[in-house]
Coordinates of C-alpha atoms in Angstrom, one line a residue:
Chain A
X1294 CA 67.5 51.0 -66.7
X1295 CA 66.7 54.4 -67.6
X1296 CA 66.5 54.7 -71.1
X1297 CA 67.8 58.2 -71.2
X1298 CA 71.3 57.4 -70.6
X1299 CA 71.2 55.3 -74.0
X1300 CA 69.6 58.1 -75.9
X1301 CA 72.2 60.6 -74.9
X1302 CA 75.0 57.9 -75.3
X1303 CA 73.9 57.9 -78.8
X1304 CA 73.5 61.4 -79.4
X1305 CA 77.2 62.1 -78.0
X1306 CA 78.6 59.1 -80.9
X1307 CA 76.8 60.5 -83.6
X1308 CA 78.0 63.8 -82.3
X1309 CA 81.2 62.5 -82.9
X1310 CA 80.6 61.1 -86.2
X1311 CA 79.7 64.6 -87.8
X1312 CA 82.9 65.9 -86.1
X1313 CA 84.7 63.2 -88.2
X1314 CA 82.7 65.2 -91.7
X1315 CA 84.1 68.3 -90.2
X1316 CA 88.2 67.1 -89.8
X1317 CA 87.7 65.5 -93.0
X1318 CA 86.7 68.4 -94.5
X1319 CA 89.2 71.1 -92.9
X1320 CA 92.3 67.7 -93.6
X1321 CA 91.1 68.5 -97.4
X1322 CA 90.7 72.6 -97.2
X1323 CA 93.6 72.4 -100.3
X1324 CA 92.4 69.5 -102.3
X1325 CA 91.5 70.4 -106.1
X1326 CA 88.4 70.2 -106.6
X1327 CA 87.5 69.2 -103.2
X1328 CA 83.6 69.6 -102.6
X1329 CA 82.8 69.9 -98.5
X1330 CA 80.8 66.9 -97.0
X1331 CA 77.3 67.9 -95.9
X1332 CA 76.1 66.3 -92.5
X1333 CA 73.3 66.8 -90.7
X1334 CA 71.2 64.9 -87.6
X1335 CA 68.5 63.1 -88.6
X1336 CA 65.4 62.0 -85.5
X1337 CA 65.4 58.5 -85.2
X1338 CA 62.4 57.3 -83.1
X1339 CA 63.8 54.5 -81.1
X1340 CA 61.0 51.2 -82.2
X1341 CA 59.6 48.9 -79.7
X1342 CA 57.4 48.5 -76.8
X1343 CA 56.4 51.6 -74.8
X1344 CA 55.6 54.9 -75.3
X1345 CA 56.8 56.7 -78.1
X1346 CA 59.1 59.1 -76.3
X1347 CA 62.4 58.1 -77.4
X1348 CA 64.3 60.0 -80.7
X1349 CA 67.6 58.9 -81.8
X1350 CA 69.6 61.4 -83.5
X1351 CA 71.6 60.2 -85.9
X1352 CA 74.0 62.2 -88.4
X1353 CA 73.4 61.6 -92.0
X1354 CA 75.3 62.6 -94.9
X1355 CA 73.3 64.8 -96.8
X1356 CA 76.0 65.0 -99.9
X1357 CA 78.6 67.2 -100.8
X1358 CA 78.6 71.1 -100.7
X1359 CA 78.4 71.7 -104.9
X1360 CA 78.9 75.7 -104.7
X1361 CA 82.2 76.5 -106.6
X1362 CA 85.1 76.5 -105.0
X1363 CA 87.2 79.7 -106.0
X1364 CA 90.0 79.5 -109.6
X1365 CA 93.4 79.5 -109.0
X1366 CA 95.2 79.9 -112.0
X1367 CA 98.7 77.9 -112.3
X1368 CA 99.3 78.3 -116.2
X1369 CA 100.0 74.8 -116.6
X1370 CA 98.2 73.8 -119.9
X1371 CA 96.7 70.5 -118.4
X1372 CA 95.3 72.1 -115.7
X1373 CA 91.5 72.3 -116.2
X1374 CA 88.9 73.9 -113.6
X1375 CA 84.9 73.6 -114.9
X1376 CA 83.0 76.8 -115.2
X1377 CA 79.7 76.6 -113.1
X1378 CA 78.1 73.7 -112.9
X1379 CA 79.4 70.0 -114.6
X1380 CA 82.2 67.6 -114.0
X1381 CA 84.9 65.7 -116.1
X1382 CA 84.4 62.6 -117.1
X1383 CA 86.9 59.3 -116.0
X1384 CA 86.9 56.2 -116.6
X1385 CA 86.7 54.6 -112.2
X1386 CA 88.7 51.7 -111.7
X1387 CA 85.5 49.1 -112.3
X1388 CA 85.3 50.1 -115.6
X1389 CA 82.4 52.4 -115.1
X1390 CA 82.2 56.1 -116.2
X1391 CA 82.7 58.3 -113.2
X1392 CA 82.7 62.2 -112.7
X1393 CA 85.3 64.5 -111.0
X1394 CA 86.1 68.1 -110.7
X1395 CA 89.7 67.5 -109.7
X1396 CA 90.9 69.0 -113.4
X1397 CA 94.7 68.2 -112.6
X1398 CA 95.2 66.5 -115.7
X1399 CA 98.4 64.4 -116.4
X1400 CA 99.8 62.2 -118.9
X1401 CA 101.4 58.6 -118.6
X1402 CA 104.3 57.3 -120.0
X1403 CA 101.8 56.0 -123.2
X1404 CA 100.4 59.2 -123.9
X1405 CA 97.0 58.7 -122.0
X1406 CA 95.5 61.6 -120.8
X1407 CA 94.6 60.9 -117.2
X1408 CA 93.4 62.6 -113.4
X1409 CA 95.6 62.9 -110.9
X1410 CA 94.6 59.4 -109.5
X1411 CA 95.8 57.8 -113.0
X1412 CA 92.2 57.4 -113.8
X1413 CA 91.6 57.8 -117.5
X1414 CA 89.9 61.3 -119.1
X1415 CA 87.3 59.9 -120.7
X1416 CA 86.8 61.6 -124.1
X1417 CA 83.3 62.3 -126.5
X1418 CA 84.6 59.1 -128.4
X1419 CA 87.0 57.2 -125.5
X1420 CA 89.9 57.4 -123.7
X1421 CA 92.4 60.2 -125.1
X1422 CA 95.7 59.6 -126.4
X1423 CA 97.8 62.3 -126.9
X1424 CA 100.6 61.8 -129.1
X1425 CA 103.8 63.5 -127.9
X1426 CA 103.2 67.3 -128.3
X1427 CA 105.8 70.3 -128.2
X1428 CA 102.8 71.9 -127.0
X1429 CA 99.1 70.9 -126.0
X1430 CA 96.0 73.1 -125.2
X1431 CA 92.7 73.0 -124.1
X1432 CA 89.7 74.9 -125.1
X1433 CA 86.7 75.7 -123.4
X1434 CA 85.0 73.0 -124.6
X1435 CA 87.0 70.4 -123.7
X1436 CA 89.0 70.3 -127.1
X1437 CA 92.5 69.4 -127.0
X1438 CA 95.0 70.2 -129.5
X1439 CA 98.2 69.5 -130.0
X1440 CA 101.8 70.5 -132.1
X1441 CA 102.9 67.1 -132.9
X1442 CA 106.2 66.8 -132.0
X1443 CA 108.4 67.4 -134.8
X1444 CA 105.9 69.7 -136.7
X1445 CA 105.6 73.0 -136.6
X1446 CA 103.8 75.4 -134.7
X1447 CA 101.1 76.1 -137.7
X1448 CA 100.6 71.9 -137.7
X1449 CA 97.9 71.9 -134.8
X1450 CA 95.8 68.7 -134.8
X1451 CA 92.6 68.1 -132.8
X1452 CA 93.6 64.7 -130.1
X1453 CA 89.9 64.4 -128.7
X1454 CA 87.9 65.9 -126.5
X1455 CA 87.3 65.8 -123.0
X1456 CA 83.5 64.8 -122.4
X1457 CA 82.0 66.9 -120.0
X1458 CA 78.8 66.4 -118.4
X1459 CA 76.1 67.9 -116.2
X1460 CA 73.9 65.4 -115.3
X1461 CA 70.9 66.5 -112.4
X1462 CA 72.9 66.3 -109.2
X1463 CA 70.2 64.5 -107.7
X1464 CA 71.0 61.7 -110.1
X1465 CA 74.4 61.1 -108.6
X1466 CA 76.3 60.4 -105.8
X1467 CA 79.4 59.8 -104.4
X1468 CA 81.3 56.7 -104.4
X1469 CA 84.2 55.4 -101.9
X1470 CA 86.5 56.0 -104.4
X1471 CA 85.7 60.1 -104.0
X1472 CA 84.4 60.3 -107.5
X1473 CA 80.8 60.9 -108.5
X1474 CA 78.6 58.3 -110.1
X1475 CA 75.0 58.1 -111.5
X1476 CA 72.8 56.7 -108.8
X1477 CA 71.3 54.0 -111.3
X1478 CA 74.9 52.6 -112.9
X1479 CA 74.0 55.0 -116.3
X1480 CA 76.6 57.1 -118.3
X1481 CA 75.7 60.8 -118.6
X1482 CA 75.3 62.2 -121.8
X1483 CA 78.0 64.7 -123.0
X1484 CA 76.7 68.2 -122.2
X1485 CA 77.8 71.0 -124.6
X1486 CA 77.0 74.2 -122.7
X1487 CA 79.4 72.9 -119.7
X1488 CA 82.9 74.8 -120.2
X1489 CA 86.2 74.6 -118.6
X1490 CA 89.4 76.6 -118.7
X1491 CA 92.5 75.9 -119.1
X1492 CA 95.5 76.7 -116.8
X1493 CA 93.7 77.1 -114.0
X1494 CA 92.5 74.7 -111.2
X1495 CA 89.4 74.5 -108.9
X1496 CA 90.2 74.8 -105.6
X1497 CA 88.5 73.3 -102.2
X1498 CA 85.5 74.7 -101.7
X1499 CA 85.5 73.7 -98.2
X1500 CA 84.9 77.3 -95.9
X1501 CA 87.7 77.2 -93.3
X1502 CA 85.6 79.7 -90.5
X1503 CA 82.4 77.8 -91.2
X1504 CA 83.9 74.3 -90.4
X1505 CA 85.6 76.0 -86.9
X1506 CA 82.5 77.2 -85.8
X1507 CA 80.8 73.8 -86.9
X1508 CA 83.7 72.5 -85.0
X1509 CA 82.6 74.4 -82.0
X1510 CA 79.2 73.8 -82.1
X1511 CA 79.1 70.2 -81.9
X1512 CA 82.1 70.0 -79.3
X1513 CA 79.4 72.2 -77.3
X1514 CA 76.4 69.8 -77.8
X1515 CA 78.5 67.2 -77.2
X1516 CA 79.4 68.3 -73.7
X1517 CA 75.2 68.8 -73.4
X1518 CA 75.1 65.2 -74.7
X1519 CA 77.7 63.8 -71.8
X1520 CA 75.8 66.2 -69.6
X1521 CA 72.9 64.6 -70.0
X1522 CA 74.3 61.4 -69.0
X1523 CA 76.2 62.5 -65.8
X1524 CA 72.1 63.9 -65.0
X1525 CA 70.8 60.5 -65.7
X1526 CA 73.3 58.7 -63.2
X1527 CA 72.6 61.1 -60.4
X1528 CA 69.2 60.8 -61.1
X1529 CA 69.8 56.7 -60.8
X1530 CA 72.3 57.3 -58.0
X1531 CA 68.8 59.2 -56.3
X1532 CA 66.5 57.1 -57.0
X1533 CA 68.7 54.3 -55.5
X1534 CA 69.1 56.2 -51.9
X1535 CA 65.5 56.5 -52.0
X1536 CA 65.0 52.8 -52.3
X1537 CA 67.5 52.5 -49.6
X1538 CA 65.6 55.1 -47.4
X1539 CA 62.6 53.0 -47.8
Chain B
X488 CA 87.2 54.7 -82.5
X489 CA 87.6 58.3 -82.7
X490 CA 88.2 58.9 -86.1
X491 CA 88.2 62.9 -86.0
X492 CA 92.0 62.7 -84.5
X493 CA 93.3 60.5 -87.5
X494 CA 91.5 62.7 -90.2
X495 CA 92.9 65.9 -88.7
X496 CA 96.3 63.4 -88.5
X497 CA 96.3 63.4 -91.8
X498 CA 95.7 66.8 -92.8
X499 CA 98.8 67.7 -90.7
X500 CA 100.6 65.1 -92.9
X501 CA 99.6 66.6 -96.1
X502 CA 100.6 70.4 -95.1
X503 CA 103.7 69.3 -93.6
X504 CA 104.7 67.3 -96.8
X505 CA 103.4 70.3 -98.7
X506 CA 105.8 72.8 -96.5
X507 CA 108.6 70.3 -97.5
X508 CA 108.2 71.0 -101.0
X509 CA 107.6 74.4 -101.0
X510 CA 110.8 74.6 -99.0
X511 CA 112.8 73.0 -101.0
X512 CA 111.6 75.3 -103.9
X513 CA 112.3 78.4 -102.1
X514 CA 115.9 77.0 -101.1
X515 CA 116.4 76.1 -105.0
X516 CA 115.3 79.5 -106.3
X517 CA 118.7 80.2 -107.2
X518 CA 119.8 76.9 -108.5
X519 CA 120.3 76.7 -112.7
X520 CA 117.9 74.9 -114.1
X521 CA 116.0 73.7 -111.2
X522 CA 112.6 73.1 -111.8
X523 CA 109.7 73.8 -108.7
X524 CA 107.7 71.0 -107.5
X525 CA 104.0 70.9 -106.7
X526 CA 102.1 68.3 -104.5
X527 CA 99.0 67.1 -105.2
X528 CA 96.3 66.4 -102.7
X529 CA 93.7 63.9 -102.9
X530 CA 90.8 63.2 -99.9
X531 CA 91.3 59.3 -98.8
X532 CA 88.8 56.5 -99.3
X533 CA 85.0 56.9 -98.0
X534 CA 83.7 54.6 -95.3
X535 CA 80.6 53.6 -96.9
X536 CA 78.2 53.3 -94.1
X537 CA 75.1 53.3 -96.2
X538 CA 74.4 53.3 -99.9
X539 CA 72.8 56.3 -101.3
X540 CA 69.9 55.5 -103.4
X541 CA 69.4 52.2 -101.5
X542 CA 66.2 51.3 -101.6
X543 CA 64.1 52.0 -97.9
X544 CA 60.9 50.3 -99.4
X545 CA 60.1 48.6 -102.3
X546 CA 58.7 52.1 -103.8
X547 CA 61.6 54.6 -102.1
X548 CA 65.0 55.7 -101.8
X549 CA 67.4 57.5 -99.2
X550 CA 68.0 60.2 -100.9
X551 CA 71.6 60.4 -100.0
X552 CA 73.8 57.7 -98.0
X553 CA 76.1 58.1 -95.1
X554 CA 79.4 58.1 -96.5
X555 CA 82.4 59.3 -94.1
X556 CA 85.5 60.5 -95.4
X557 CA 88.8 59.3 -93.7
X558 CA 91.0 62.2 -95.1
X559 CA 93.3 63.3 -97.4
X560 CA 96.4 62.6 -98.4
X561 CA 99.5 63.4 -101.0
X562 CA 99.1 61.6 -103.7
X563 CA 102.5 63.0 -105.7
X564 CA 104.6 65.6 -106.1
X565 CA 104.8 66.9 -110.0
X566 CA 107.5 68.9 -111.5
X567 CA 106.5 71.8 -113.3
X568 CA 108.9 72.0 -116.4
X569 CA 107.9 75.5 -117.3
X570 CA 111.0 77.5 -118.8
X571 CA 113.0 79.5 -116.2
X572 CA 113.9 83.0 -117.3
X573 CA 117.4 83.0 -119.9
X574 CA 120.1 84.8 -118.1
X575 CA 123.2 85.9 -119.7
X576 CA 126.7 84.4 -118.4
X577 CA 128.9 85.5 -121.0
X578 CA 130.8 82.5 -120.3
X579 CA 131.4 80.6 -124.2
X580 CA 130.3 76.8 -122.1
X581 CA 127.7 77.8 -120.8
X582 CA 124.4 76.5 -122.5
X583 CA 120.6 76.9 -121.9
X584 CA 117.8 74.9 -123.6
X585 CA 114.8 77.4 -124.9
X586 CA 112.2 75.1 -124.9
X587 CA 111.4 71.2 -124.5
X588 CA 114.9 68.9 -123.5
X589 CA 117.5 67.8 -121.7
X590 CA 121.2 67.7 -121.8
X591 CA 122.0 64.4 -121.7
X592 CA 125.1 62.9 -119.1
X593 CA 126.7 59.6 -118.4
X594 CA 127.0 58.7 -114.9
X595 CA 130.1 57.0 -113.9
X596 CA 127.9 53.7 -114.0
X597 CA 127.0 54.3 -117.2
X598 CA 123.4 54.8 -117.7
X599 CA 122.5 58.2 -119.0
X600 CA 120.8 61.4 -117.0
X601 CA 118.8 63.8 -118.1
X602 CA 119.7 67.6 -116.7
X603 CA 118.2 71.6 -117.9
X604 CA 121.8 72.7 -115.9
X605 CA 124.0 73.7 -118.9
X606 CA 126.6 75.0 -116.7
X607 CA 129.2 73.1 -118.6
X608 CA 133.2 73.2 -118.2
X609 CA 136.4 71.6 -119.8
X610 CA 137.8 68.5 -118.1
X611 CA 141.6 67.8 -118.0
X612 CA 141.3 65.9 -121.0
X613 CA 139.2 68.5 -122.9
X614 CA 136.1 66.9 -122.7
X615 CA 132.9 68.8 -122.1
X616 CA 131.4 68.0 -118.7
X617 CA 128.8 68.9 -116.4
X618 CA 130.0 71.2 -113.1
X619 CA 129.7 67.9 -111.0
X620 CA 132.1 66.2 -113.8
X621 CA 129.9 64.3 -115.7
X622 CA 130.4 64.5 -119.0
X623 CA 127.9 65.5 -121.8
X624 CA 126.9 62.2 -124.5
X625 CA 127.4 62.3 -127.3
X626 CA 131.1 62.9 -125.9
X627 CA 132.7 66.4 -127.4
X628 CA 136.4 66.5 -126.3
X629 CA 137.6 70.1 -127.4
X630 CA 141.3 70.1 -128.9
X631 CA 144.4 71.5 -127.1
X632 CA 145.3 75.2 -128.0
X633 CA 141.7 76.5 -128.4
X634 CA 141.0 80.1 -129.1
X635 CA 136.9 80.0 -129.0
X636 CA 134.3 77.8 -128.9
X637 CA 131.2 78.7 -130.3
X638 CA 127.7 76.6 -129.7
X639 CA 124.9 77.2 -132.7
X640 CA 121.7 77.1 -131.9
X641 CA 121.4 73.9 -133.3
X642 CA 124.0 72.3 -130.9
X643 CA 127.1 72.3 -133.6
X644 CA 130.0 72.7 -131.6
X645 CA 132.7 74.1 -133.6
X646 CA 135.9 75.7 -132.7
X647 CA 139.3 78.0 -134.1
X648 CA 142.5 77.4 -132.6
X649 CA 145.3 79.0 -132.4
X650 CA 147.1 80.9 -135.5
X651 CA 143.9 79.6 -137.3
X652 CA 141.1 81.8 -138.5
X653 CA 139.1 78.7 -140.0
X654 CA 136.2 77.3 -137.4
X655 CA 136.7 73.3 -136.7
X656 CA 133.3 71.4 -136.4
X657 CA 134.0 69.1 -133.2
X658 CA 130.6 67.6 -132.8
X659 CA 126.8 67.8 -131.8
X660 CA 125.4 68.3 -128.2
X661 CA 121.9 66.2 -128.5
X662 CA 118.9 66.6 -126.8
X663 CA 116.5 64.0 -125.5
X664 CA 112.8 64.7 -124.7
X665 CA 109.9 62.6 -123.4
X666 CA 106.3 61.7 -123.6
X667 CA 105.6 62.8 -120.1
X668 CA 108.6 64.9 -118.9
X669 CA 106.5 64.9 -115.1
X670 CA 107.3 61.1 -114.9
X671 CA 111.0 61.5 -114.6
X672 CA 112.5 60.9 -111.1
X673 CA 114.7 63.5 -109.9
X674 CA 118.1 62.6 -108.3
X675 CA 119.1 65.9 -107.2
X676 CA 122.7 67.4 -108.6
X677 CA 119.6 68.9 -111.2
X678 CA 119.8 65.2 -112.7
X679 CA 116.8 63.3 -113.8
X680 CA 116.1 60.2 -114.7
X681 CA 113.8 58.3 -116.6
X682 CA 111.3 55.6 -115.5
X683 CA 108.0 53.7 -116.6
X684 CA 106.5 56.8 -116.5
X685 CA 108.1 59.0 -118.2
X686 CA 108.5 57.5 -121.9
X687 CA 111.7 56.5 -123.0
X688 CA 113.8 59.3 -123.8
X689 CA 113.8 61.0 -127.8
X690 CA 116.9 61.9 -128.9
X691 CA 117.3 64.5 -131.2
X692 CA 119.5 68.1 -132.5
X693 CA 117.9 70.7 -130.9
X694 CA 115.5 72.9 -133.1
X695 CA 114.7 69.7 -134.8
X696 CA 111.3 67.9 -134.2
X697 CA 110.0 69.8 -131.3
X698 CA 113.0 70.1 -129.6
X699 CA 114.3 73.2 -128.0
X700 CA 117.0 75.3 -129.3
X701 CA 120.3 76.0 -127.3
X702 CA 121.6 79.8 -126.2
X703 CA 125.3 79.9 -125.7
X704 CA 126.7 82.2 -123.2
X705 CA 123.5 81.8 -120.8
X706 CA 121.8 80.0 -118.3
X707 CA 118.2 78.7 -117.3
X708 CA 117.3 80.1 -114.0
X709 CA 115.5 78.1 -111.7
X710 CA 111.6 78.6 -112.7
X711 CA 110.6 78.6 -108.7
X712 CA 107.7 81.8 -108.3
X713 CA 108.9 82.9 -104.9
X714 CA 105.8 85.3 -104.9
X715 CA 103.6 82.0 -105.7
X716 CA 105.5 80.0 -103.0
X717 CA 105.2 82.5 -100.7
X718 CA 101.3 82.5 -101.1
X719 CA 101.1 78.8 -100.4
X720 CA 103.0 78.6 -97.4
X721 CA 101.1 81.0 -96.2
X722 CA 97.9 79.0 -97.1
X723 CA 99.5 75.4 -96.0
X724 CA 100.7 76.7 -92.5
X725 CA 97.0 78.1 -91.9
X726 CA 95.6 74.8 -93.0
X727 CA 98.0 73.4 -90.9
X728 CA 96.6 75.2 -87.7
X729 CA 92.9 74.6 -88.6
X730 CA 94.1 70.7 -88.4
X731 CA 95.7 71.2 -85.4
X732 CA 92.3 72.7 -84.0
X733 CA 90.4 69.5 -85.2
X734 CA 92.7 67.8 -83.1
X735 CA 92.4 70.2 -79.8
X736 CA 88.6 70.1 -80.3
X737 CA 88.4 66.2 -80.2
X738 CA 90.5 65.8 -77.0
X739 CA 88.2 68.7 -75.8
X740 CA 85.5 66.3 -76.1
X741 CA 87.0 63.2 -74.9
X742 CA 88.7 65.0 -71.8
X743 CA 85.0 66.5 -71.1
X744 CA 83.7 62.8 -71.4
X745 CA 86.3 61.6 -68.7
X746 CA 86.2 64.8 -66.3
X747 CA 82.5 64.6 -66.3
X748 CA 81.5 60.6 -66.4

């Protein structure tokens, strides 16, 4: 059987598979904090007996996009977008320390400050707690402050500190769980140039007109790829009658 | 199999949920005291197809791994309890809260609710109640023969009556307040309620400990940014149609594959 057919049978499914990177980033063009999926084909040469004429291509995720995504502001206090490079530190469901950008902040009924997944903010020293407020900011550095309720507005008391972190992006990677984690299960130390501001949110940094003409682009080669294999058949279907012929 | 047409599935989930909201916060940009929602996205689980930094050989690494996102969804909708611009109604029963609180109600099964609508009007027995009738807790029933009402600040509520020039104390309109006013589940009528999430409810007078102050003879307007809504809907219908092309794309491809195979 002509080996061919296989090769573009595979290109055409990983074809596919990078479209899936592409709908997945375009489903979350307005998710905070949202960083695009990078894929790109990878040659594969096929191993075994023969010659070695046979590449695979095979699309490999090559990490996420990490250029800013534009500021929105919103005003609301616990919204929190980081400046440049760095990322907010959570505790992951495991246990673990993980890293996000999504700076939609939100209490729970306790007073824990948390992401929008209910993960909790971790803090320089823990998990935050934030007693109830009749007003709470952040600062740049992560510092929240609050009125305690009952107190008055010259009674401002520090409630923690967000940790934020900028460890080498080559040291993490992303998890399942769409959070960032350090490649060798270590925590990152708490960076002090990192900054974030307050009221305003990160927004997807996924570029709509890129991802279309991606989109494009590999509907195109995939058309090549099941071209390819309609060639291959007619070939076969030839190569039959000439047997017949015989 | 094809997982591109469930992806872009869900991205036209997410915008049309988002459209939902923002409609309903255009529709209640008039209403007193209503408060806008937001949604919040969130991109779905990754199918992990293989680890990054898993180990090729003993001595190297793949530098990245081949994780493949299945979407995004909404993963809540928040209310934003900003304060809505005071307007004045000249009417003596009408109430808005300046700052953090609620008016609190009794329903007619008698659990309380929690409400920023401080349209309030006289029942046939005098007592103060919200315009859908439920009345205000602590109960304040105003007496017969009433010349003015007047509402401090501090929610006194204190009355003259006729052919009497001295003012009547008649009680105290409370407010209650929460750890995480965002947790409370809205019931619509401008009522909310509270749950696990929001904290149990902190009753106080108003101007006391945190709490906002009360403004007799106005209203909260609703604190919906038509300008800011407008914007989104904008942004949610064009996210909407780059979806929709994911999905045309895809069944470009798969109608190619059957055409031409």
């Amino acid at each position: 059987m002509d080996r061919s057919v296989y090769i573009a049978m595979t290109g055409a499914t990983q074809t596919m598979r990078a479209q899936d990177a592409v709908s997945h980033n375009l489903a979350n063009a307005s998710t905070v904090g949202f960083k695009a999926e990078l894929s790109a084909f990878q040659s594969v040469p096929v191993l075994g007996p023969g010659a070695n004429t046979r590449i695979n291509a095979v699309a490999q995720g090559v990490g996420a996009d990490e250029t800013q995504g534009s500021i929105q502001h919103t005003g609301r206090s616990l919204d929190v977008a980081v400046n440049g490079p760095g990322w907010v530190a959570v505790q992951a469901a495991d246990g673990t320390e993980a890293y996000t950008r999504a700076g939609n902040l939100q209490l729970d009924a306790d007073g824990n400050l948390t992401d929008s997944r209910g993960n909790p903010v971790m803090g320089t020293s823990g998990p935050i707690d934030i007693p109830q407020s009749s007003k709470i900011s952040v600062g740049t550095d992560g510092t929240i402050s609050s009125v305690p309720m009952g107190q008055g507005p010259d009674t401002i008391a520090a409630v923690g500190q967000i940790k934020l972190v900028n460890p080498d992006p080559t040291q993490m990677s992303e998890g399942s769980d769409g959070l960032m984690h350090m490649n060798d299960g270590s925590t990152a130390d708490t960076d002090s140039t990192v900054t974030i501001t307050s009221g305003a949110l990160e927004a997807s940094n996924v570029n709509p007109s890129s991802e279309l003409v991606k989109m494009i682009s590999l509907s195109r080669q995939y058309e090549m790829q099941v071209r390819s294999i309609k060639t291959s058949e007619d070939d076969a279907d030839d190569s039959s009658k000439l047997l017949q012929a015989s | 199999m094809f997982s591109s047409l469930w992806i872009a599935k869900t991205g036209l989930d997410a915008q049309q949920t988002e459209m939902d909201v923002i409609s309903n916060n255009l529709a209640n940009a008039s209403t007193t005291g209503f408060k806008s929602s937001r949604a919040n996205f969130q991109d779905l689980m990754y199918q992990n197809e293989g680890q990054p930094g898993g180990q090729t050989t003993e001595q190297t690494q793949t530098p990245s791994g081949m994780l493949l996102g299945t979407g995004v969804k909404v993963v809540g909708t928040e209310k934003l309890f900003t304060q809505g611009a005071i307007t004045q109604t000249g009417n003596s029963l009408d109430v808005a809260v300046q700052g953090n609180g609620f008016l609190q109600v009794t329903m007619p099964d008698g659990t309380i609710a929690y409400t920023r609508d401080g349209s309030l009007q006289e029942d046939s027995t005098g007592q103060l109640v919200t315009s859908d009738g439920y009345p205000v807790t602590p109960a304040i029933t105003l007496p017969t023969n009433v010349n003015s009402v007047t509402i401090g600040t501090d929610g006194t509520v204190s009355v003259t009556s006729n052919g009497s020039t001295k003012p009547t104390t008649i009680g105290t309109i409370q407010l209650a307040n929460f750890v995480n006013p965002a947790g409370l589940e809205s019931m619509g009528q401008n009522l909310y309620l509270e749950t696990e999430s929001s904290g149990t409810a902190q009753t106080g007078q108003p101007g006391v400990n945190g709490m906002g102050t009360l403004s007799q003879g106005s209203l909260e307007s609703s604190n919906t940014n038509v300008v800011e809504e407008m914007v989104n809907m904008i942004q949610a219908q064009r996210t909407y149609e780059m979806n929709s092309k994911s999905i045309s794309a895809v069944d470009d491809m798969l109608s190619f594959v059957i055409q031409h195979t």
